[in-house]
Amino acid sequence: MSGTSATTQSAKMKKDESFLGKLGGTLARKKKAKEVSDLHEEGKNAINAPMLPTGTDIHPEDTLLEENAERIMLDPTSRESLKFKDLLKVLIDWINSELEEDRIIVKDLEEDCYDGQVLQKLFEKLSGRKLNVAEVTQSEIGQKQKLQTVLEAVNELLRPHGWTIEWNVDSIHSKNLVSIVYLLVALAMHFQAPIRLPEHVSVQVVVVKRDAFDTLLDHAPDKLNVVKTSLITFVNKHLNKLNLEVTELESQFADGVYLVLLMGLLEDYFVPLYNFFLTPESFEQKVHNVAFAFELMQDGGLKKPKARPEDVVNLNLKSTLRVLYNLFTNYKNSD
C-alpha cells in the first residue's frame, strides 16, 4: 500500500524495559493511533470490514478487534530488518534442533507456534516436565485450552526469575509475532540455549486501537446506511410482534419506550407499565425510560452500556448505535 500516513499519524517512541533489552537491544514502540471499523457483510454482521489506514501493510484479520480493544503488531518495516530476520532464523533453527527427535520441523513462527503444539513439545523438552494436554487438537477451543496449560507452566517457571510476561493465550493464538518472539527469547535465555542471539535488535510495533462507531461516522458515511438497515431489520423482527415498526433509529429510540419493550421481547417477559413512562413528555421521563432499559440489559447479563441515557435522549446517533449494536450482537440469533 502507498501513502503518507507515516507523516500524518501521531507517533510516540518509548524505550521498552522488558527482557529484549537484556539482549543488548531495545524494543522501540511506535504507537500509531489507528481507528478501525469492521463492516463485513450486510445483515449478518453489520460492522465487520476493517477500514485500513493507508501506508501500512496490515492484514485485515489483525484489525478485527472488540470495541476499544488494542492489538500490538510488528511494524512492516521492522519485519524486513536484517537483524530481526536473523533473530527469527536463530530461533527457528534452535527449535528444530531441540525437537529433531520429535520429527517436528518449524518453518514459520507465526504459523507453526500459534496452536500450542510446538510450544508444548519445546517446553517439555527444555523443562523435562510432561504436560497434561491433548496431543493433537484442531478446534480453536481445544488449541486455546492447550495454550492456556502451556503458558501457565511457562509463566510459573519464568515469573519468579523476574521475567516480564509479554504474551497471553489470545496474542499467541492470533499469531502475534511480537508475543511469540518475546516468549521464545525468554525460554532460550532462561534455559541458556546454546545459541547466539543477535544483539541490538530494535523493532517498532503498531498499536491498533479501534473505536468502530467513531470511525464509521467520521470516515465511512457511505457504510452508515448498511449499519442502520441491519439494525432496523433486527429490531423490527421483534417489535413487529407488538405491531410496532421502526424506520428511524435516532428519534424512535430517543424516549426509551421502544428500548424497554424490545428488552422485554428479547428476554421473553412482560414489562409492567408502571415501571416506565409509556408516553413520556419531559426530558427527565425519557431519561428514566432509557436508564431503565439499561438496567434491564444488565439484568439480562449484558455489560453496562457505555452510552449515557441522556445522549440517547438527545438523539446522539453514535450512542444509539452502540446500544442497539450491543443488543444485535447478543440477540441476533433470537427468534
Coordinates of C-alpha atoms in Angstrom, one line a residue:
M1 CA 0.0 0.0 0.0
S2 CA 1.2 3.5 -0.6
G3 CA 0.5 6.7 1.2
T4 CA 1.9 9.3 3.6
S5 CA 0.4 8.1 6.8
A6 CA 3.8 8.0 8.5
T7 CA 3.9 11.8 8.4
T8 CA 0.3 12.3 9.4
Q9 CA -0.1 9.6 12.2
S10 CA 0.8 10.7 15.6
A11 CA 3.7 8.6 16.9
K12 CA 5.2 8.2 20.3
M13 CA 8.5 6.4 20.8
K14 CA 9.5 4.9 24.1
K15 CA 12.1 2.5 25.3
D16 CA 10.9 -0.8 26.4
E17 CA 12.5 -2.0 29.6
S18 CA 11.5 -5.7 29.2
F19 CA 13.7 -8.6 28.6
L20 CA 14.6 -7.8 25.0
G21 CA 16.7 -5.1 26.5
K22 CA 18.7 -7.8 28.1
L23 CA 19.8 -8.9 24.6
G24 CA 21.7 -5.6 24.4
G25 CA 18.9 -4.3 22.2
T26 CA 15.8 -2.2 22.6
L27 CA 12.2 -2.6 21.6
A28 CA 11.1 0.8 20.4
R29 CA 7.4 1.1 20.4
K30 CA 5.9 3.4 17.8
K31 CA 2.3 4.0 18.8
K32 CA 0.1 4.9 15.9
A33 CA -3.4 5.9 16.6
K34 CA -5.5 3.8 14.3
E35 CA -9.2 3.7 14.3
V36 CA -10.6 0.8 12.5
S37 CA -14.2 -0.1 11.8
D38 CA -15.4 -3.5 10.6
L39 CA -18.2 -3.6 8.2
H40 CA -18.1 -7.1 6.8
E41 CA -21.4 -8.3 5.4
E42 CA -24.9 -6.8 5.3
G43 CA -27.4 -8.1 7.7
K44 CA -25.3 -10.9 9.2
N45 CA -22.6 -8.7 10.7
A46 CA -23.1 -5.1 10.0
I47 CA -19.8 -3.9 11.5
N48 CA -17.2 -6.3 10.3
A49 CA -15.0 -5.0 7.4
P50 CA -12.0 -3.1 8.7
M51 CA -11.0 0.4 7.4
L52 CA -7.3 0.1 7.0
P53 CA -5.0 3.1 7.4
T54 CA -3.1 4.0 4.2
G55 CA 0.6 3.5 4.2
T56 CA 0.7 0.5 6.5
D57 CA 0.5 -3.1 5.2
I58 CA -1.7 -4.7 7.9
H59 CA -3.7 -7.8 7.3
P60 CA -7.5 -7.3 7.8
E61 CA -7.7 -10.1 10.3
D62 CA -5.3 -8.1 12.5
T63 CA -7.8 -5.3 12.9
L64 CA -10.9 -7.3 13.9
L65 CA -11.0 -6.1 17.5
E66 CA -13.6 -5.7 20.1
E67 CA -14.8 -2.1 20.7
N68 CA -11.9 0.0 22.2
A69 CA -9.6 -3.1 22.3
E70 CA -6.0 -2.9 21.4
R71 CA -3.7 -5.1 19.4
I72 CA 0.1 -4.8 19.2
M73 CA 1.6 -5.8 15.9
L74 CA 5.0 -5.7 14.3
D75 CA 5.6 -2.7 12.1
P76 CA 6.0 -4.0 8.5
T77 CA 9.3 -2.2 8.1
S78 CA 10.7 -3.9 11.2
R79 CA 9.6 -7.3 9.9
E80 CA 12.0 -6.8 7.0
S81 CA 15.0 -5.6 9.0
L82 CA 18.1 -7.9 8.7
K83 CA 18.7 -8.2 12.4
F84 CA 15.1 -9.2 13.1
K85 CA 15.2 -11.7 10.3
D86 CA 18.4 -13.1 11.8
L87 CA 16.7 -13.4 15.2
L88 CA 13.9 -15.3 13.7
K89 CA 16.2 -17.7 11.9
V90 CA 18.2 -18.3 15.1
L91 CA 15.0 -19.1 17.0
I92 CA 13.7 -21.4 14.2
D93 CA 17.0 -23.3 14.0
W94 CA 17.1 -23.7 17.8
I95 CA 13.5 -25.1 17.9
N96 CA 14.2 -27.5 15.1
S97 CA 17.4 -28.7 16.8
E98 CA 15.6 -29.2 20.1
L99 CA 12.6 -31.1 18.5
E100 CA 14.6 -33.1 16.0
E101 CA 13.7 -36.4 17.8
D102 CA 10.0 -35.5 17.6
R103 CA 10.4 -35.0 13.8
I104 CA 8.9 -31.5 14.1
I105 CA 10.1 -29.0 11.6
V106 CA 9.3 -25.3 12.1
K107 CA 9.4 -23.1 9.1
D108 CA 7.3 -20.1 10.2
L109 CA 7.0 -19.0 13.8
E110 CA 3.5 -17.4 13.4
E111 CA 2.0 -20.4 11.5
D112 CA 3.7 -23.1 13.5
C113 CA 3.5 -21.8 17.1
Y114 CA 0.1 -20.4 17.4
D115 CA -1.8 -23.6 18.2
G116 CA 0.4 -24.6 21.1
Q117 CA 1.7 -27.9 19.7
V118 CA 5.2 -26.8 19.1
L119 CA 5.3 -24.7 22.3
Q120 CA 4.2 -27.7 24.3
K121 CA 6.9 -30.0 22.9
L122 CA 9.5 -27.3 23.3
F123 CA 8.7 -26.7 26.9
E124 CA 8.5 -30.4 27.7
K125 CA 11.9 -30.9 26.1
L126 CA 13.6 -28.0 27.9
S127 CA 12.0 -28.5 31.3
G128 CA 11.9 -32.3 31.3
R129 CA 8.3 -31.9 32.5
K130 CA 5.3 -33.7 30.8
L131 CA 2.2 -31.5 30.4
N132 CA -1.3 -32.9 30.7
V133 CA -2.7 -31.8 27.4
A134 CA -4.2 -33.4 24.3
E135 CA -1.5 -34.3 21.8
V136 CA -3.4 -33.1 18.7
T137 CA -6.4 -30.7 18.6
Q138 CA -7.9 -29.0 15.6
S139 CA -10.6 -26.9 17.2
E140 CA -10.0 -23.3 18.3
I141 CA -11.3 -24.1 21.8
G142 CA -9.0 -27.1 22.1
Q143 CA -6.0 -25.1 20.8
K144 CA -6.6 -22.3 23.3
Q145 CA -7.0 -24.8 26.2
K146 CA -3.7 -26.3 25.3
L147 CA -2.1 -22.9 25.0
Q148 CA -3.5 -22.0 28.4
T149 CA -1.9 -25.0 30.0
V150 CA 1.4 -24.5 28.3
L151 CA 1.6 -20.8 29.1
E152 CA 0.6 -21.3 32.7
A153 CA 3.5 -23.7 33.1
V154 CA 5.9 -21.3 31.3
N155 CA 4.7 -18.3 33.4
E156 CA 5.1 -20.3 36.7
L157 CA 8.6 -21.1 35.7
L158 CA 9.7 -17.6 34.4
R159 CA 7.9 -15.2 36.7
P160 CA 9.8 -16.0 39.9
H161 CA 13.0 -15.2 38.0
G162 CA 11.9 -11.7 37.2
W163 CA 10.7 -12.1 33.6
T164 CA 8.0 -9.8 32.4
I165 CA 5.2 -11.7 30.9
E166 CA 4.6 -10.1 27.5
W167 CA 2.3 -12.8 26.0
N168 CA -1.0 -14.4 26.6
V169 CA -3.3 -17.1 25.0
D170 CA -5.0 -14.6 22.7
S171 CA -1.9 -12.9 21.4
I172 CA -0.1 -16.2 20.7
H173 CA -3.2 -17.8 19.1
S174 CA -3.8 -14.7 16.9
K175 CA -0.3 -15.3 15.5
N176 CA 1.1 -12.1 17.1
L177 CA 4.8 -12.4 16.1
V178 CA 5.9 -9.9 18.7
S179 CA 4.4 -12.0 21.5
I180 CA 5.8 -15.3 20.1
V181 CA 9.3 -13.8 19.8
Y182 CA 9.1 -12.5 23.4
L183 CA 8.2 -15.9 24.6
L184 CA 10.8 -17.8 22.7
V185 CA 13.6 -15.4 23.6
A186 CA 12.6 -15.8 27.3
L187 CA 12.7 -19.6 27.1
A188 CA 16.0 -19.5 25.2
M189 CA 17.7 -17.3 27.7
H190 CA 16.2 -19.0 30.8
F191 CA 17.3 -22.4 29.7
Q192 CA 20.7 -21.0 28.5
A193 CA 20.2 -22.3 24.9
P194 CA 23.5 -22.9 23.1
I195 CA 22.8 -20.2 20.5
R196 CA 24.0 -16.7 19.9
L197 CA 21.1 -14.2 19.9
P198 CA 21.8 -11.2 17.7
E199 CA 22.5 -8.0 19.6
H200 CA 20.9 -4.6 19.4
V201 CA 17.7 -5.9 17.8
S202 CA 15.4 -2.9 17.5
V203 CA 11.8 -3.2 16.2
Q204 CA 8.8 -1.0 16.1
V205 CA 5.3 -2.1 16.9
V206 CA 2.0 -0.6 15.8
V207 CA -0.7 -0.3 18.5
V208 CA -4.0 -0.6 16.7
K209 CA -6.9 0.8 18.8
R210 CA -10.4 0.6 17.4
D211 CA -13.5 2.6 18.0
A212 CA -15.7 1.3 15.4
F213 CA -18.5 3.8 15.6
D214 CA -16.2 6.9 15.7
T215 CA -14.6 5.6 12.5
L216 CA -17.9 4.7 10.9
L217 CA -19.3 8.1 11.3
D218 CA -16.1 10.0 10.6
H219 CA -14.7 8.0 7.7
A220 CA -17.3 5.7 6.3
P221 CA -20.6 7.6 5.9
D222 CA -21.3 5.5 2.8
K223 CA -21.5 2.4 5.0
L224 CA -23.6 4.1 7.7
N225 CA -26.9 3.1 5.9
V226 CA -25.7 -0.5 5.8
V227 CA -25.4 -0.5 9.6
K228 CA -28.7 1.3 10.1
T229 CA -30.6 -1.0 7.8
S230 CA -29.2 -4.1 9.5
L231 CA -30.1 -2.8 13.0
I232 CA -33.6 -1.7 11.9
T233 CA -34.2 -5.2 10.4
F234 CA -33.1 -6.7 13.7
V235 CA -35.3 -4.5 16.0
N236 CA -38.3 -4.8 13.7
K237 CA -38.1 -8.6 13.7
H238 CA -39.0 -8.4 17.4
L239 CA -41.0 -5.1 17.7
N240 CA -43.3 -6.3 14.9
K241 CA -44.7 -8.9 17.4
L242 CA -46.3 -5.9 19.1
N243 CA -47.4 -4.3 15.8
L244 CA -44.6 -1.7 16.2
E245 CA -42.2 -0.7 13.5
V246 CA -39.0 1.4 13.4
T247 CA -38.0 3.4 10.4
E248 CA -35.6 5.9 12.0
L249 CA -33.1 4.9 14.7
E250 CA -32.3 8.2 16.5
S251 CA -35.7 9.6 17.0
Q252 CA -37.7 6.5 17.6
F253 CA -35.5 5.2 20.4
A254 CA -34.9 8.5 22.0
D255 CA -37.7 8.4 24.5
G256 CA -36.7 4.9 25.7
V257 CA -40.1 3.3 25.2
Y258 CA -39.1 1.0 22.3
L259 CA -35.9 0.1 24.1
V260 CA -37.8 -1.1 27.2
L261 CA -40.3 -3.0 25.1
L262 CA -37.5 -4.5 23.0
M263 CA -35.8 -5.8 26.1
G264 CA -39.0 -7.5 27.2
L265 CA -39.3 -9.2 23.8
L266 CA -35.7 -10.3 23.7
E267 CA -35.8 -11.7 27.2
D268 CA -39.3 -13.0 26.8
Y269 CA -41.1 -11.3 29.7
F270 CA -43.8 -8.6 30.1
V271 CA -42.6 -5.3 31.4
P272 CA -45.1 -3.8 33.8
L273 CA -46.3 -0.5 32.6
Y274 CA -45.9 1.2 36.0
N275 CA -42.1 0.7 35.6
F276 CA -41.7 3.2 32.8
F277 CA -43.5 6.1 31.1
L278 CA -45.4 4.7 28.0
T279 CA -46.0 8.3 26.7
P280 CA -43.1 10.3 28.2
E281 CA -43.4 14.0 27.8
S282 CA -40.5 15.6 29.7
F283 CA -36.7 15.1 29.2
E284 CA -36.5 13.5 32.7
Q285 CA -39.2 10.9 31.9
K286 CA -37.3 9.9 28.7
V287 CA -34.0 9.6 30.6
H288 CA -35.8 7.5 33.2
N289 CA -37.0 5.1 30.4
V290 CA -33.6 4.8 28.8
A291 CA -31.9 4.3 32.1
F292 CA -34.5 1.6 33.0
A293 CA -33.8 -0.1 29.7
F294 CA -30.1 -0.1 30.5
E295 CA -31.0 -1.8 33.8
L296 CA -32.9 -4.5 32.0
M297 CA -29.9 -5.1 29.7
Q298 CA -27.7 -5.6 32.7
D299 CA -30.2 -7.9 34.3
G300 CA -30.1 -9.9 31.1
G301 CA -26.3 -10.4 31.5
L302 CA -25.1 -7.6 29.2
K303 CA -22.4 -5.2 30.3
K304 CA -23.5 -1.7 31.3
P305 CA -23.8 0.4 28.1
K306 CA -21.1 2.8 27.5
A307 CA -23.5 5.4 26.3
R308 CA -25.3 7.7 28.7
P309 CA -29.1 7.7 28.8
E310 CA -29.0 11.5 28.2
D311 CA -27.1 11.0 25.0
V312 CA -29.7 8.7 23.6
V313 CA -32.5 11.1 24.5
N314 CA -30.5 13.9 22.9
L315 CA -30.6 12.0 19.5
N316 CA -26.9 11.2 19.6
L317 CA -26.6 8.7 16.7
K318 CA -23.3 7.1 17.9
S319 CA -24.7 6.4 21.3
T320 CA -27.9 4.9 19.9
L321 CA -25.9 2.7 17.5
R322 CA -23.7 1.5 20.3
V323 CA -26.7 0.4 22.4
L324 CA -28.5 -1.3 19.5
Y325 CA -25.4 -3.0 18.2
N326 CA -24.8 -4.4 21.6
L327 CA -28.3 -5.9 21.6
F328 CA -27.8 -7.1 18.0
T329 CA -24.5 -8.9 18.9
N330 CA -26.1 -10.7 21.9
Y331 CA -29.5 -11.4 20.5
K332 CA -29.1 -11.7 16.7
N333 CA -30.0 -15.4 16.8
S334 CA -33.1 -15.0 19.0
D335 CA -36.5 -15.7 17.5

